[in-house]
């Protein structure tokens, strides 16, 4: 039997998901900073510890958790689509345009003899739903991609489209239950495993690349988030009996030794590790509420940090500002500043246009 928390339930809304999302964005940004701009920190114990908490799977789990609740609470396709668009597109479009302008100011496009229509196509692709598009003329700038982090936006947009379809079909056939959602997660988990096992053979093919940026190999993570949301009362009652800090410590020990014995971390995290990570995410999300309110004060720079850090890194790489040991820290600091500006000037005003919101703090 499915147990679902009502939208007005104080416990459901009183969480620290904003903080967890921010930590996930930091994990991704720090990993990329230290990967592309190496320094002594890339060999530190701290850097190795953050690898235990892969940010992208965390985002996909939280998306399933919150987006499913949003649709269940008000299954109005127009409002659902509008709210999702307001969350994604204003900051995304500004980021893409400013990034292209900043690259143009370096003289790169002129040196590569890039035509205006090619730039307009690039902007349109990155600002719409084909963020994985990357023309050959970008290969010599930074890591060779305009903004490599944006591929997950394409996946998220597919999640938004698939969510109403899943609910409508499962309700029509009277299949909307935790058991059937588990079966659905298992089906897409098998697709994820197929991706991992076939990557060495088909890694360079167009088919493999398109499969990677489709929702298929990642949807099981999203569905697990849906299950946690729909079973909120039961899971909350069970996990709140376990102290959060020891649980995090136990997960870190488990994930470390599991990764040392062949189980994957990173975006293609082993399902076994991901299951443990989902439990930790949920428990931490309902244990730091006062701290989150005090520190964040309703601000959420996680999305901005995620979409801005790679443009900053690419400019560092192109201008050769990577020889100093402090370069990665400076890149991270600039990314945080841009994320804060994005929240204050773009995202927060856009979110005020929503008629219905899920508060995560």
Tab-separated table of N, CA and C in Angstrom, residues 21-37 47 50 53-56 59 149 301-310 312-313 328-329 331-336 339:
chain	number	residue	atom	x	y	z
A	21	UNK	N	21.220	20.072	-2.171
A	21	UNK	CA	21.469	20.431	-3.571
A	21	UNK	C	22.726	21.284	-3.707
A	22	UNK	N	22.912	22.218	-2.783
A	22	UNK	CA	24.093	23.079	-2.835
A	22	UNK	C	25.360	22.255	-2.647
A	23	UNK	N	25.337	21.323	-1.707
A	23	UNK	CA	26.497	20.458	-1.490
A	23	UNK	C	26.781	19.607	-2.734
A	24	UNK	N	25.723	19.154	-3.400
A	24	UNK	CA	25.904	18.368	-4.626
A	24	UNK	C	26.519	19.229	-5.727
A	25	UNK	N	26.050	20.477	-5.832
A	25	UNK	CA	26.615	21.385	-6.833
A	25	UNK	C	28.079	21.683	-6.530
A	26	UNK	N	28.408	21.857	-5.240
A	26	UNK	CA	29.798	22.054	-4.843
A	26	UNK	C	30.640	20.849	-5.212
A	27	UNK	N	30.102	19.667	-5.003
A	27	UNK	CA	30.854	18.456	-5.329
A	27	UNK	C	31.215	18.432	-6.804
A	28	UNK	N	30.238	18.722	-7.660
A	28	UNK	CA	30.489	18.720	-9.099
A	28	UNK	C	31.483	19.809	-9.479
A	29	UNK	N	31.270	21.025	-8.948
A	29	UNK	CA	32.149	22.152	-9.286
A	29	UNK	C	33.571	21.919	-8.793
A	30	UNK	N	33.710	21.432	-7.564
A	30	UNK	CA	35.044	21.180	-7.020
A	30	UNK	C	35.750	20.073	-7.795
A	31	UNK	N	35.021	19.034	-8.127
A	31	UNK	CA	35.625	17.953	-8.901
A	31	UNK	C	36.154	18.477	-10.230
A	32	UNK	N	35.347	19.272	-10.927
A	32	UNK	CA	35.777	19.799	-12.221
A	32	UNK	C	36.927	20.786	-12.073
A	33	UNK	N	36.868	21.631	-11.039
A	33	UNK	CA	37.964	22.588	-10.822
A	33	UNK	C	39.286	21.867	-10.604
A	34	UNK	N	39.279	20.865	-9.739
A	34	UNK	CA	40.516	20.163	-9.416
A	34	UNK	C	40.932	19.183	-10.510
A	35	UNK	N	39.960	18.769	-11.338
A	35	UNK	CA	40.287	17.864	-12.450
A	35	UNK	C	40.931	18.625	-13.602
A	36	UNK	N	40.336	19.752	-13.955
A	36	UNK	CA	40.841	20.508	-15.106
A	36	UNK	C	41.952	21.483	-14.723
A	37	UNK	N	41.960	21.923	-13.471
A	37	UNK	CA	42.997	22.839	-12.993
A	37	UNK	C	43.676	22.175	-11.802
A	47	UNK	N	39.531	15.680	-1.126
A	47	UNK	CA	39.077	15.499	-2.505
A	47	UNK	C	38.607	14.067	-2.721
A	50	UNK	N	35.059	13.636	-1.232
A	50	UNK	CA	33.907	14.173	-1.962
A	50	UNK	C	33.534	13.292	-3.148
A	53	UNK	N	30.406	11.131	-2.864
A	53	UNK	CA	29.073	11.725	-2.941
A	53	UNK	C	28.857	12.326	-4.336
A	54	UNK	N	28.701	11.502	-5.362
A	54	UNK	CA	28.569	12.010	-6.741
A	54	UNK	C	27.362	12.928	-6.889
A	55	UNK	N	27.616	14.160	-7.339
A	55	UNK	CA	26.588	15.183	-7.343
A	55	UNK	C	25.449	14.948	-8.318
A	56	UNK	N	25.744	14.481	-9.529
A	56	UNK	CA	24.695	14.310	-10.535
A	56	UNK	C	23.643	13.291	-10.094
A	59	UNK	N	21.365	14.970	-7.673
A	59	UNK	CA	20.398	15.845	-8.326
A	59	UNK	C	19.227	15.051	-8.901
A	149	UNK	N	28.671	20.834	-18.550
A	149	UNK	CA	27.742	20.446	-17.485
A	149	UNK	C	26.293	20.443	-17.938
A	301	UNK	N	21.662	28.905	-4.448
A	301	UNK	CA	22.605	29.162	-5.545
A	301	UNK	C	23.098	27.873	-6.196
A	302	UNK	N	22.472	26.753	-5.864
A	302	UNK	CA	22.962	25.472	-6.379
A	302	UNK	C	22.878	25.385	-7.900
A	303	UNK	N	21.765	25.792	-8.468
A	303	UNK	CA	21.608	25.728	-9.920
A	303	UNK	C	22.598	26.659	-10.612
A	304	UNK	N	22.722	27.869	-10.082
A	304	UNK	CA	23.664	28.821	-10.664
A	304	UNK	C	25.088	28.327	-10.616
A	305	UNK	N	25.477	27.733	-9.491
A	305	UNK	CA	26.830	27.193	-9.373
A	305	UNK	C	27.045	26.073	-10.373
A	306	UNK	N	26.027	25.268	-10.569
A	306	UNK	CA	26.154	24.143	-11.485
A	306	UNK	C	26.345	24.607	-12.926
A	307	UNK	N	25.585	25.590	-13.373
A	307	UNK	CA	25.658	25.981	-14.783
A	307	UNK	C	26.786	26.973	-15.064
A	308	UNK	N	27.336	27.624	-14.025
A	308	UNK	CA	28.360	28.637	-14.276
A	308	UNK	C	29.791	28.145	-14.120
A	309	UNK	N	30.022	27.070	-13.386
A	309	UNK	CA	31.412	26.750	-13.055
A	309	UNK	C	32.235	26.306	-14.271
A	310	UNK	N	31.622	25.579	-15.226
A	310	UNK	CA	32.407	25.148	-16.384
A	310	UNK	C	32.777	26.296	-17.325
A	312	UNK	N	33.557	29.240	-16.395
A	312	UNK	CA	34.692	29.857	-15.708
A	312	UNK	C	35.951	29.017	-15.903
A	313	UNK	N	35.843	27.721	-15.706
A	313	UNK	CA	36.987	26.825	-15.879
A	313	UNK	C	37.520	26.901	-17.304
A	328	UNK	N	42.503	26.885	-9.161
A	328	UNK	CA	41.252	26.147	-8.991
A	328	UNK	C	40.365	26.798	-7.937
A	329	UNK	N	40.977	27.320	-6.852
A	329	UNK	CA	40.197	27.993	-5.816
A	329	UNK	C	39.608	29.292	-6.333
A	331	UNK	N	38.851	29.939	-9.484
A	331	UNK	CA	37.769	29.569	-10.403
A	331	UNK	C	36.504	29.225	-9.635
A	332	UNK	N	36.660	28.503	-8.530
A	332	UNK	CA	35.509	28.138	-7.707
A	332	UNK	C	34.882	29.373	-7.076
A	333	UNK	N	35.716	30.296	-6.599
A	333	UNK	CA	35.209	31.517	-5.982
A	333	UNK	C	34.436	32.370	-6.985
A	334	UNK	N	34.958	32.502	-8.193
A	334	UNK	CA	34.265	33.272	-9.234
A	334	UNK	C	32.934	32.608	-9.589
A	335	UNK	N	32.928	31.284	-9.635
A	335	UNK	CA	31.697	30.546	-9.935
A	335	UNK	C	30.637	30.800	-8.874
A	336	UNK	N	31.052	30.821	-7.618
A	336	UNK	CA	30.113	31.083	-6.521
A	336	UNK	C	29.550	32.497	-6.624
A	339	UNK	N	27.062	32.579	-9.372
A	339	UNK	CA	25.863	31.864	-8.948
A	339	UNK	C	24.997	32.735	-8.045
